[in-house]
Coordinates of C-alpha atoms and ligand atoms in Angstrom, one line a residue:
M1 CA 68.5 -20.4 -40.7
G2 CA 66.6 -22.9 -42.8
M3 CA 67.5 -25.7 -40.1
E4 CA 66.3 -23.6 -37.3
K5 CA 63.2 -23.1 -39.2
E6 CA 62.8 -26.9 -39.7
E7 CA 63.5 -27.7 -36.1
A8 CA 61.2 -25.2 -35.0
S9 CA 58.5 -26.5 -37.3
V10 CA 59.1 -30.1 -36.0
A11 CA 58.8 -29.0 -32.4
E12 CA 55.9 -26.7 -33.2
P13 CA 53.0 -29.4 -33.7
K14 CA 53.2 -30.8 -30.1
K15 CA 53.4 -27.2 -28.6
T16 CA 50.5 -26.2 -30.8
A17 CA 48.4 -29.2 -29.9
E18 CA 48.9 -28.6 -26.3
T19 CA 48.1 -24.8 -26.6
A20 CA 45.3 -25.5 -28.9
G21 CA 43.9 -27.9 -26.3
R22 CA 44.2 -25.2 -23.6
R23 CA 42.8 -22.6 -26.0
G24 CA 40.0 -24.9 -26.9
D25 CA 39.2 -25.2 -23.2
S26 CA 39.3 -21.5 -22.5
W27 CA 37.2 -21.0 -25.6
R28 CA 34.7 -23.5 -24.6
R29 CA 34.6 -22.0 -21.1
L30 CA 34.2 -18.6 -22.6
L31 CA 31.5 -19.8 -24.7
L32 CA 29.8 -21.5 -21.8
I33 CA 30.1 -18.3 -19.7
T34 CA 28.8 -16.2 -22.6
C35 CA 25.8 -18.6 -23.1
L36 CA 25.1 -18.7 -19.4
F37 CA 25.3 -14.9 -19.4
S38 CA 23.2 -14.5 -22.4
L39 CA 20.5 -16.9 -20.9
T40 CA 20.6 -15.4 -17.4
L41 CA 20.9 -11.8 -18.3
P42 CA 17.3 -11.3 -19.6
Y43 CA 16.1 -12.7 -16.4
V44 CA 18.2 -10.5 -14.3
L45 CA 17.1 -7.5 -16.4
S46 CA 13.5 -8.3 -16.3
R47 CA 13.7 -8.6 -12.5
V48 CA 14.9 -5.1 -12.4
G49 CA 12.3 -4.1 -14.9
W50 CA 14.3 -4.1 -18.2
S51 CA 13.1 -5.7 -21.2
S52 CA 13.2 -9.5 -21.2
T53 CA 14.6 -9.5 -24.8
P54 CA 17.6 -7.3 -24.9
A55 CA 19.0 -6.6 -28.4
W56 CA 22.5 -8.0 -27.6
P57 CA 23.5 -10.9 -29.8
L58 CA 24.6 -14.2 -28.2
G59 CA 28.3 -14.2 -27.8
D60 CA 28.9 -10.5 -27.0
I61 CA 30.7 -10.1 -23.9
V62 CA 28.8 -7.9 -21.5
T63 CA 29.7 -6.5 -18.2
V64 CA 26.7 -6.1 -16.0
D65 CA 27.0 -2.8 -14.3
I66 CA 25.2 -3.2 -11.0
K67 CA 25.0 0.6 -10.5
A68 CA 23.3 1.0 -14.0
I69 CA 20.8 -1.6 -13.0
E70 CA 20.1 0.0 -9.8
I71 CA 19.6 3.5 -11.6
Q72 CA 17.3 1.7 -14.0
K73 CA 15.3 0.0 -11.2
K74 CA 14.8 3.3 -9.5
K75 CA 13.7 4.9 -12.8
L76 CA 11.2 2.3 -13.4
L77 CA 9.9 2.4 -9.9
G78 CA 10.9 -1.1 -8.9
G79 CA 9.4 -2.7 -12.0
L80 CA 6.1 -0.8 -11.9
L81 CA 6.7 1.0 -15.1
S82 CA 7.3 -0.5 -18.5
P83 CA 10.7 0.3 -20.1
D84 CA 9.1 0.3 -23.6
F85 CA 8.5 4.0 -24.0
D86 CA 10.3 6.7 -25.9
E87 CA 11.4 8.8 -23.0
Q88 CA 11.4 12.2 -24.7
S89 CA 7.7 11.8 -25.5
C90 CA 7.0 11.9 -21.7
V91 CA 9.8 13.1 -19.7
S92 CA 7.9 13.0 -16.4
R93 CA 7.7 9.2 -16.5
Y94 CA 11.4 8.6 -15.9
Q95 CA 12.5 12.0 -14.6
S96 CA 10.1 12.1 -11.6
P97 CA 12.2 9.8 -9.4
S98 CA 15.0 12.3 -9.4
Y99 CA 12.5 14.9 -7.9
R100 CA 11.4 12.9 -4.9
K101 CA 12.7 10.4 -2.4
A102 CA 12.7 6.9 -3.3
S103 CA 9.3 5.3 -2.3
P104 CA 9.7 2.8 0.6
F105 CA 6.6 1.0 -0.9
L106 CA 7.9 -1.4 -3.6
P107 CA 5.3 -2.9 -5.9
S108 CA 4.9 -6.7 -5.5
S109 CA 6.5 -8.7 -8.4
Y110 CA 3.0 -10.0 -9.0
L111 CA 1.7 -6.5 -9.6
A112 CA 4.5 -5.8 -12.0
A113 CA 3.9 -9.0 -13.9
R114 CA 0.2 -8.2 -14.1
L115 CA 0.9 -4.9 -15.5
R116 CA 3.0 -6.2 -18.3
K117 CA 0.3 -8.8 -19.0
Y118 CA -2.4 -5.9 -19.0
E119 CA -0.1 -3.9 -21.4
A120 CA 0.1 -6.9 -23.8
L121 CA -3.8 -7.2 -23.7
H122 CA -4.2 -3.5 -24.2
K123 CA -2.0 -3.6 -27.2
K124 CA -3.9 -6.5 -28.7
C125 CA -7.3 -4.9 -28.1
G126 CA -6.6 -1.2 -28.0
P127 CA -8.3 1.3 -30.3
N128 CA -8.5 0.5 -34.1
T129 CA -6.9 -3.0 -33.7
P130 CA -8.7 -5.8 -35.6
L131 CA -10.0 -7.2 -32.2
Y132 CA -11.4 -3.8 -31.2
K133 CA -13.2 -3.4 -34.6
K134 CA -14.7 -6.8 -34.1
S135 CA -15.9 -5.9 -30.6
I136 CA -17.4 -2.7 -32.0
E137 CA -19.3 -4.7 -34.9
L138 CA -20.6 -7.1 -32.2
L139 CA -21.6 -4.1 -30.0
K140 CA -23.8 -3.0 -33.0
L141 CA -25.6 -6.3 -32.8
N142 CA -27.1 -5.1 -29.6
R143 CA -26.1 -8.1 -27.3
S144 CA -23.1 -9.2 -25.4
V145 CA -21.3 -12.2 -26.9
D146 CA -19.7 -14.9 -24.6
H147 CA -16.0 -15.5 -24.6
L148 CA -15.1 -12.5 -26.6
E149 CA -11.3 -11.9 -26.5
C150 CA -11.5 -8.3 -25.8
N151 CA -13.9 -6.8 -23.2
Y152 CA -13.8 -3.0 -22.0
V153 CA -14.3 -0.6 -19.4
I154 CA -15.0 2.9 -20.5
W155 CA -14.2 5.5 -18.1
T156 CA -16.2 8.9 -18.3
P157 CA -15.1 12.1 -16.7
F158 CA -17.1 13.9 -13.9
N159 CA -16.2 16.7 -11.5
G160 CA -12.7 18.2 -10.7
L161 CA -9.4 16.6 -11.6
G162 CA -9.0 14.9 -8.2
N163 CA -12.2 13.1 -8.5
R164 CA -11.3 12.1 -12.0
M165 CA -7.9 10.7 -11.1
L166 CA -9.4 8.6 -8.2
T167 CA -12.2 7.2 -10.5
L168 CA -9.7 6.5 -13.3
A169 CA -7.6 4.5 -10.9
S170 CA -10.5 2.7 -9.5
S171 CA -11.8 1.8 -13.1
F172 CA -8.3 0.6 -14.0
L173 CA -8.3 -1.8 -11.0
Y174 CA -11.7 -3.1 -12.1
A175 CA -10.1 -3.7 -15.6
L176 CA -7.2 -5.5 -14.0
L177 CA -9.4 -7.6 -11.9
T178 CA -11.7 -8.6 -14.8
N179 CA -9.3 -8.8 -17.7
R180 CA -10.8 -5.8 -19.5
V181 CA -9.2 -3.0 -21.4
L182 CA -9.6 0.5 -20.0
L183 CA -10.4 3.3 -22.5
I184 CA -11.1 6.9 -21.5
H185 CA -13.7 9.2 -22.9
E186 CA -11.5 12.2 -23.4
T187 CA -13.0 15.6 -23.5
R188 CA -11.6 18.9 -24.6
E189 CA -10.7 20.1 -21.1
S190 CA -8.6 17.1 -20.3
I191 CA -6.3 16.9 -23.3
D192 CA -2.5 17.3 -22.7
L193 CA -2.8 16.4 -19.1
F194 CA -1.5 12.9 -18.9
C195 CA 0.8 10.9 -21.1
E196 CA -0.4 7.6 -22.6
P197 CA 0.2 5.0 -19.8
F198 CA 0.3 1.9 -21.9
P199 CA 3.2 1.3 -24.4
G200 CA 2.6 0.9 -28.1
T201 CA -1.2 1.7 -27.9
S202 CA -3.7 4.3 -26.7
W203 CA -6.2 4.5 -23.9
I204 CA -8.4 7.2 -25.7
L205 CA -11.7 5.8 -26.9
P206 CA -11.9 6.6 -30.6
S207 CA -14.3 9.4 -31.4
D208 CA -16.5 7.3 -33.7
F209 CA -17.5 5.0 -30.8
P210 CA -21.1 4.3 -31.7
V211 CA -22.7 5.1 -28.3
N212 CA -23.1 8.6 -27.0
L213 CA -21.8 8.1 -23.5
R214 CA -22.9 11.3 -21.8
W215 CA -26.6 11.1 -22.8
I216 CA -28.0 9.0 -20.1
T217 CA -30.7 9.6 -17.5
R218 CA -30.7 8.5 -14.0
D219 CA -33.6 6.1 -14.6
S220 CA -32.1 4.6 -17.8
P221 CA -32.6 0.8 -18.0
L222 CA -29.1 0.5 -19.0
I223 CA -27.8 1.6 -15.6
Y224 CA -26.8 -1.6 -13.7
G225 CA -28.6 -0.7 -10.4
N226 CA -31.8 0.0 -12.3
M227 CA -31.4 -3.4 -14.0
V228 CA -31.2 -5.0 -10.6
K229 CA -34.1 -2.9 -9.3
N230 CA -36.3 -3.8 -12.3
N231 CA -35.5 -7.4 -12.0
T232 CA -34.1 -7.8 -15.5
I233 CA -31.1 -9.9 -14.6
N234 CA -30.8 -13.5 -14.5
Y235 CA -28.0 -14.5 -12.2
S236 CA -28.0 -18.2 -12.7
A237 CA -24.8 -19.6 -14.2
N238 CA -26.5 -21.5 -17.0
A239 CA -28.3 -18.4 -18.2
S240 CA -26.0 -18.3 -21.2
A241 CA -28.9 -18.2 -23.6
E242 CA -30.2 -15.2 -21.9
W243 CA -29.9 -11.9 -23.7
V244 CA -27.3 -9.8 -22.1
P245 CA -27.0 -6.1 -23.1
P246 CA -23.9 -5.2 -25.1
Y247 CA -23.1 -2.4 -22.7
V248 CA -24.1 -1.4 -19.1
Y249 CA -23.5 1.8 -17.1
L250 CA -22.2 1.6 -13.5
Y251 CA -23.7 4.5 -11.6
L252 CA -21.2 5.1 -8.8
M253 CA -21.6 8.9 -8.4
D254 CA -21.5 10.2 -4.8
N255 CA -25.3 9.8 -4.6
Y256 CA -25.5 6.2 -5.8
K257 CA -28.1 4.0 -4.3
H258 CA -28.1 0.5 -2.7
F259 CA -29.0 -1.2 -6.1
D260 CA -26.1 0.5 -7.7
G261 CA -23.7 -0.5 -5.0
L262 CA -24.6 -4.3 -5.5
F263 CA -22.1 -4.0 -8.3
F264 CA -19.4 -4.8 -5.6
C265 CA -21.0 -8.1 -4.7
D266 CA -20.0 -11.5 -6.1
D267 CA -23.2 -12.5 -8.0
D268 CA -23.3 -9.1 -9.6
Q269 CA -19.7 -9.2 -10.6
T270 CA -20.2 -12.6 -12.2
Y271 CA -23.1 -11.4 -14.1
L272 CA -21.2 -8.3 -15.3
D273 CA -18.5 -10.5 -16.5
K274 CA -20.8 -11.4 -19.4
V275 CA -21.3 -7.7 -20.6
N276 CA -18.7 -6.9 -23.2
W277 CA -18.6 -3.1 -22.5
I278 CA -19.0 -1.4 -19.1
V279 CA -19.2 2.3 -18.8
V280 CA -18.3 3.9 -15.5
H281 CA -20.1 7.0 -14.3
S282 CA -18.3 7.9 -11.0
D283 CA -16.9 10.8 -9.1
I284 CA -15.7 8.9 -6.0
Y285 CA -12.7 6.6 -5.2
F286 CA -14.4 3.1 -5.1
V287 CA -11.4 0.8 -4.8
P288 CA -12.2 -0.3 -1.1
G289 CA -15.6 -1.7 -2.5
F290 CA -13.7 -4.4 -4.3
F291 CA -12.4 -5.8 -1.1
L292 CA -16.0 -6.4 0.1
S293 CA -16.5 -9.4 -2.2
T294 CA -14.8 -12.8 -1.9
R295 CA -14.4 -12.9 -5.7
H296 CA -11.3 -10.8 -5.9
E297 CA -10.0 -11.4 -2.5
D298 CA -6.9 -13.7 -3.5
E299 CA -6.0 -11.6 -6.5
L300 CA -6.1 -8.4 -4.4
Q301 CA -3.9 -10.1 -1.9
R302 CA -1.4 -10.9 -4.4
L303 CA -1.5 -7.6 -6.1
F304 CA -1.3 -5.5 -3.1
P305 CA 0.1 -7.4 -0.1
A306 CA 0.3 -4.1 1.6
K307 CA -3.3 -2.8 1.3
D308 CA -2.6 0.8 1.9
T309 CA -0.5 1.1 -1.4
V310 CA -3.2 0.6 -3.9
F311 CA -3.5 4.2 -5.1
H312 CA 0.1 4.8 -4.6
H313 CA 1.1 2.2 -7.0
L314 CA -1.8 2.7 -9.5
G315 CA -1.5 6.5 -9.4
R316 CA 2.2 6.4 -10.1
Y317 CA 1.7 3.8 -12.9
L318 CA -1.1 5.7 -14.7
F319 CA -0.6 9.4 -14.1
H320 CA 2.5 10.9 -15.8
P321 CA 2.0 14.6 -16.6
T322 CA 2.6 15.5 -20.2
N323 CA 5.7 17.6 -21.1
T324 CA 3.7 20.8 -20.9
V325 CA 2.5 20.0 -17.4
W326 CA 5.9 18.7 -16.4
G327 CA 7.5 21.9 -17.5
L328 CA 5.2 23.9 -15.0
V329 CA 6.2 21.4 -12.2
T330 CA 9.9 21.4 -12.7
R331 CA 10.4 25.0 -13.4
Y332 CA 8.5 25.8 -10.2
F333 CA 10.2 23.2 -8.0
D334 CA 13.7 24.0 -9.4
S335 CA 13.1 27.8 -8.9
Y336 CA 11.5 27.9 -5.4
L337 CA 11.6 24.5 -3.7
A338 CA 14.7 22.6 -4.7
Q339 CA 17.2 24.4 -2.3
A340 CA 15.1 24.1 0.9
G341 CA 16.1 21.9 3.7
E342 CA 12.5 21.0 4.1
R343 CA 9.5 21.4 2.0
I344 CA 6.1 21.8 3.7
G345 CA 2.9 21.6 1.6
L346 CA -0.3 23.3 2.8
Q347 CA -3.3 22.3 0.8
I348 CA -6.1 24.7 1.7
R349 CA -9.5 24.0 0.3
T350 CA -12.9 25.0 1.5
F351 CA -16.2 23.8 0.4
K352 CA -19.8 25.4 0.7
W353 CA -20.3 22.7 3.3
P354 CA -19.3 23.0 6.2
P355 CA -19.2 26.8 5.9
V356 CA -16.3 28.5 7.6
S357 CA -14.9 32.0 7.3
F358 CA -11.4 32.7 6.1
E359 CA -10.4 34.0 9.5
E360 CA -11.4 30.8 11.2
F361 CA -10.0 28.4 8.7
Y362 CA -6.7 30.3 8.6
K363 CA -6.7 30.0 12.4
Q364 CA -7.2 26.2 12.1
V365 CA -4.5 25.8 9.4
M366 CA -1.9 27.7 11.6
S367 CA -2.8 25.9 14.8
C368 CA -2.3 22.6 13.1
A369 CA 1.1 23.6 11.6
L370 CA 2.3 25.1 14.8
Q371 CA 0.9 22.4 17.4
E372 CA 2.2 19.7 15.2
N373 CA 5.6 21.5 14.9
L374 CA 5.3 21.5 11.1
L375 CA 6.2 25.2 11.0
P376 CA 8.0 27.3 13.7
N377 CA 6.3 30.0 15.5
V378 CA 7.3 33.6 15.4
T379 CA 8.2 35.8 18.4
N380 CA 6.3 38.9 19.2
E381 CA 9.3 41.0 18.6
D382 CA 9.7 42.9 15.5
G383 CA 13.5 42.9 15.9
F384 CA 16.2 41.5 13.9
S385 CA 19.1 39.2 14.4
L386 CA 22.5 40.5 15.2
S387 CA 24.4 37.7 13.9
R388 CA 23.1 36.6 10.5
S389 CA 24.5 33.1 10.2
S390 CA 24.5 31.8 13.7
N391 CA 20.7 32.1 14.0
V392 CA 20.0 30.3 10.8
T393 CA 19.4 26.7 11.6
G394 CA 17.5 25.6 8.7
S395 CA 15.6 26.5 5.6
K396 CA 12.0 25.6 5.1
A397 CA 9.9 26.1 1.9
V398 CA 6.2 26.5 2.6
L399 CA 4.1 25.6 -0.5
V400 CA 0.8 26.9 -0.2
V401 CA -1.7 25.4 -2.7
S402 CA -5.2 27.0 -2.6
L403 CA -7.7 28.6 -5.1
Y404 CA -7.3 31.7 -3.1
A405 CA -4.4 34.1 -2.4
K406 CA -5.5 35.2 1.1
Y407 CA -4.0 32.3 3.0
Y408 CA -0.7 32.8 1.3
E409 CA -0.6 36.4 1.9
E410 CA -1.3 35.9 5.5
I411 CA 1.4 33.3 6.1
K412 CA 4.0 35.3 4.2
S413 CA 3.3 38.4 6.0
M414 CA 3.4 36.7 9.3
Y415 CA 7.0 35.3 8.4
Y416 CA 8.1 38.6 7.0
A417 CA 6.9 40.8 9.9
H418 CA 8.4 38.7 12.7
P419 CA 11.4 36.7 13.5
V420 CA 11.1 33.0 13.9
A421 CA 11.9 31.6 17.4
T422 CA 14.0 28.8 16.0
G423 CA 16.0 30.9 13.7
D424 CA 14.8 28.9 10.7
V425 CA 14.6 30.7 7.3
I426 CA 11.0 30.3 6.1
S427 CA 10.1 31.1 2.5
V428 CA 6.5 31.0 1.4
Y429 CA 5.2 30.3 -2.0
Q430 CA 2.0 29.9 -4.0
P431 CA 2.1 28.9 -7.6
T432 CA -1.3 30.2 -8.7
H433 CA -4.6 31.4 -7.2
E434 CA -7.3 30.7 -9.6
E435 CA -10.1 32.1 -7.2
K436 CA -12.6 29.9 -8.9
Q437 CA -12.8 26.2 -10.0
H438 CA -13.0 26.0 -13.9
T439 CA -12.8 22.4 -14.7
E440 CA -14.2 23.1 -18.1
Q441 CA -10.9 25.0 -18.9
H442 CA -7.9 23.2 -20.2
G443 CA -5.2 25.5 -18.9
H444 CA -6.7 25.6 -15.6
N445 CA -6.7 21.8 -15.3
Q446 CA -3.0 21.7 -16.3
R447 CA -2.2 24.1 -13.5
A448 CA -4.3 22.1 -11.2
L449 CA -2.4 18.9 -12.1
A450 CA 1.0 20.8 -11.7
E451 CA 0.0 21.8 -8.2
I452 CA -1.3 18.4 -7.2
Y453 CA 2.0 17.0 -8.3
L454 CA 4.0 19.7 -6.6
L455 CA 2.3 18.9 -3.4
S456 CA 3.2 15.2 -3.9
L457 CA 7.0 16.4 -3.9
V458 CA 7.0 17.8 -0.4
D459 CA 8.4 16.3 2.8
V460 CA 5.5 17.3 5.1
L461 CA 2.0 17.7 4.0
V462 CA -1.2 19.3 5.4
T463 CA -4.4 18.5 3.5
S464 CA -8.0 19.7 3.7
P465 CA -11.0 17.5 4.7
F466 CA -12.9 15.6 1.9
S467 CA -10.7 17.0 -0.9
T468 CA -9.9 14.4 -3.6
F469 CA -7.2 17.1 -4.6
G470 CA -5.4 16.4 -1.4
Y471 CA -6.0 12.7 -1.5
V472 CA -4.3 12.3 -4.9
S473 CA -1.3 14.3 -3.8
Q474 CA -0.8 12.3 -0.7
G475 CA -1.2 9.1 -2.6
L476 CA 1.2 10.0 -5.3
G477 CA 3.7 11.3 -2.8
G478 CA 3.5 8.3 -0.6
L479 CA 2.7 10.6 2.2
T480 CA 0.6 10.4 5.4
P481 CA -0.5 14.0 5.8
W482 CA -1.9 15.8 8.7
I483 CA -5.6 16.4 7.7
L484 CA -7.5 19.4 8.8
L485 CA -10.7 18.3 10.5
P486 CA -14.0 19.7 9.3
P487 CA -14.9 23.0 10.9
W488 CA -17.8 22.8 13.2
R489 CA -20.7 25.4 13.4
E490 CA -18.6 27.8 11.3
K491 CA -15.7 27.6 13.9
A492 CA -12.2 26.1 13.5
A493 CA -12.1 22.5 14.6
D494 CA -10.4 21.7 17.8
P495 CA -8.1 19.7 17.5
P496 CA -7.3 21.3 14.2
C497 CA -5.8 18.3 12.6
R498 CA -4.9 14.6 12.8
R499 CA -2.3 12.6 11.1
V500 CA -4.0 10.2 8.7
L501 CA -3.5 6.5 9.3
S502 CA -2.7 5.6 5.6
M503 CA -2.0 7.4 2.4
E504 CA -5.0 5.8 0.7
P505 CA -7.8 8.0 -0.5
C506 CA -11.2 7.8 1.2
F507 CA -14.2 6.1 -0.2
L508 CA -16.3 9.0 0.6
N509 CA -19.7 7.3 0.3
P510 CA -19.0 3.7 0.9
F511 CA -21.4 0.7 0.0
R512 CA -22.9 0.1 3.5
F513 CA -23.7 -3.7 2.8
D514 CA -22.1 -6.9 3.7
C515 CA -22.0 -8.8 0.4
R516 CA -21.2 -12.1 2.0
A517 CA -23.9 -12.0 4.7
K518 CA -26.3 -10.2 2.4
K519 CA -27.2 -7.6 5.0
E520 CA -26.6 -4.0 5.9
A521 CA -23.3 -3.5 7.5
D522 CA -20.8 -0.8 8.4
P523 CA -17.8 -1.4 6.0
G524 CA -15.5 0.2 8.5
S525 CA -16.0 -2.7 10.8
L526 CA -16.2 -5.7 8.4
L527 CA -12.6 -6.2 7.5
Q528 CA -9.5 -5.4 9.6
F529 CA -7.8 -3.5 6.8
I530 CA -10.7 -1.1 6.1
T531 CA -11.2 1.6 8.7
H532 CA -13.1 4.9 9.1
C533 CA -11.6 8.1 7.6
E534 CA -10.3 10.8 9.7
D535 CA -12.2 13.6 8.0
K536 CA -15.6 11.9 7.5
A537 CA -16.9 9.3 10.0
I538 CA -19.0 7.3 7.5
A539 CA -16.2 7.2 4.9
V540 CA -13.7 4.4 4.8
K541 CA -10.2 3.7 3.5
L542 CA -7.7 0.9 3.2
V543 CA -5.0 0.5 5.9
N544 CA -2.3 -1.9 6.3
Ligands
LIG601 P1 -11.8 18.5 -4.5 O1 -13.0 19.3 -5.0 O2 -11.0 19.2 -3.6 O3 -12.3 17.0 -4.1 O4 -10.9 18.3 -5.7 P2 -11.0 18.2 -7.3 O5 -9.7 18.3 -7.9 O6 -11.9 17.0 -7.8 O7 -11.8 19.5 -7.8 C1 -11.4 20.8 -7.4 C2 -10.9 21.6 -8.7 O8 -10.9 23.0 -8.3 C3 -9.5 21.2 -9.0 O9 -9.3 20.1 -9.9 C4 -9.1 22.5 -9.7 O10 -9.6 22.6 -10.9 C5 -9.6 23.5 -8.8 N1 -8.9 23.7 -7.5 C6 -9.1 23.5 -6.3 N2 -8.2 23.9 -5.5 C7 -7.2 24.2 -6.3 C8 -5.8 24.7 -5.9 O11 -5.3 24.7 -4.9 N3 -5.1 25.1 -7.1 C9 -5.5 24.9 -8.4 N4 -4.7 25.3 -9.4 N5 -6.8 24.5 -8.7 C10 -7.6 24.2 -7.6

């Protein structure tokens, strides 16, 4: 036994050396693979939108689950969203992709990278950071300071929710293009609507901001257009010794004037770069205006190679309903819309101008839906089907979104009273009918947001002319709706509707000036990717 042991122990060293050599090789290989893995994994994950600094220690053996990465990629909207949020604090941010078809419009990797860079800037300069406090102290000195690390755009709320979402997205693009930080002047009626869009910070302007932002008259010398009109601006590049105001208002309300619109031109943008705080007063989508200057041409091209996706991406990036609003959306969707074979959204909104009666507009909505085969017609019989299942070819849920109940009642009664020629099962729903716009009421705005969002989840959409409510739904949904054309002389329009060319919202009162040639011009014919809107001839929109 002892001998055997000895022999064995004599033979052992060689065997051990060989094995050790082989083991050493495989350990080295394993170590090499692990190192390579650890080095490349952050890159792979960052490409799909995961953090570039995962918490796995070097040396852990990790199996990359391609399916999990794909799910994560879908959840983060192809890199549009930051993964750095607590999911429970804002369920809609990561749950919404499971309520809609995947968007065929992927954000450019450049846009995703710029958003991450913006988030870092916002974190550095956000409310109550040392740099924010420094900017506030300098603001009190009543002049703008050159090369300040943190400059800001302050968004202020005007008009309905649709208008607000469009001006917020426009202001955010301005902030992205000019390396500013976007802060919002939150008012009582707009709390608990949207989640914070930037991780680890806040976009809400602190309430102790030293300027009262709502107290401004149209002829204030602090409105940029008035400064231009009053010749108080020195455009020259070497005018750094000049006094530059600490803050300036941009007046881009629907009735803005030529001097206000010069904001979109290169020289004016260069001047405004020197102003530390820009306050936006607007109720219109003004994104197409940035395409009129040469200054942002390259950057816009890199951010949005597909021009008709600006609001789609910025909207999906910024606007995540809070858990309260998301509860309204999901409970309604799951109860009434989820099971349908097809979901058809009818957004029915009328304005004082152009005037039209209920009967005429109802006629127009239905002619659009029937002529375009969005809804099936009913037969004149009031009979019933002998065979129940053989006639049922499909189920369609019609989501009527309107301030009024009448349209819903009428459509529902029509499908209740008569059989459908195609045999489809038609269900008609309306979440609320508020009867009147109450933008000052918080609960009303939550319901409005829930309905804008529900509309964005349908398969087929019909919208109303000039309605920013409809524009936002189509943009968030990535939908190109049929838009009802404005009634004419109190009669239904004929044709009743048209399919829109792109999902982009309209710039309803565009700047009619060629900044490059410095002369009046129709912006709808200046650039090939800006065209006139279907619902308003002078309005323009981005198309691809
Ligand atoms: P626009 O006036 O159509 O451009 O859309 P806005 O959203 O800017 O303003 C209209 C406001 O009226 C909405 O924000 C809501 O407060 C209210 N409103 C209009 N239509 C509807 C609707 O169909 N449903 C609900 N819940 N509110 C609506």
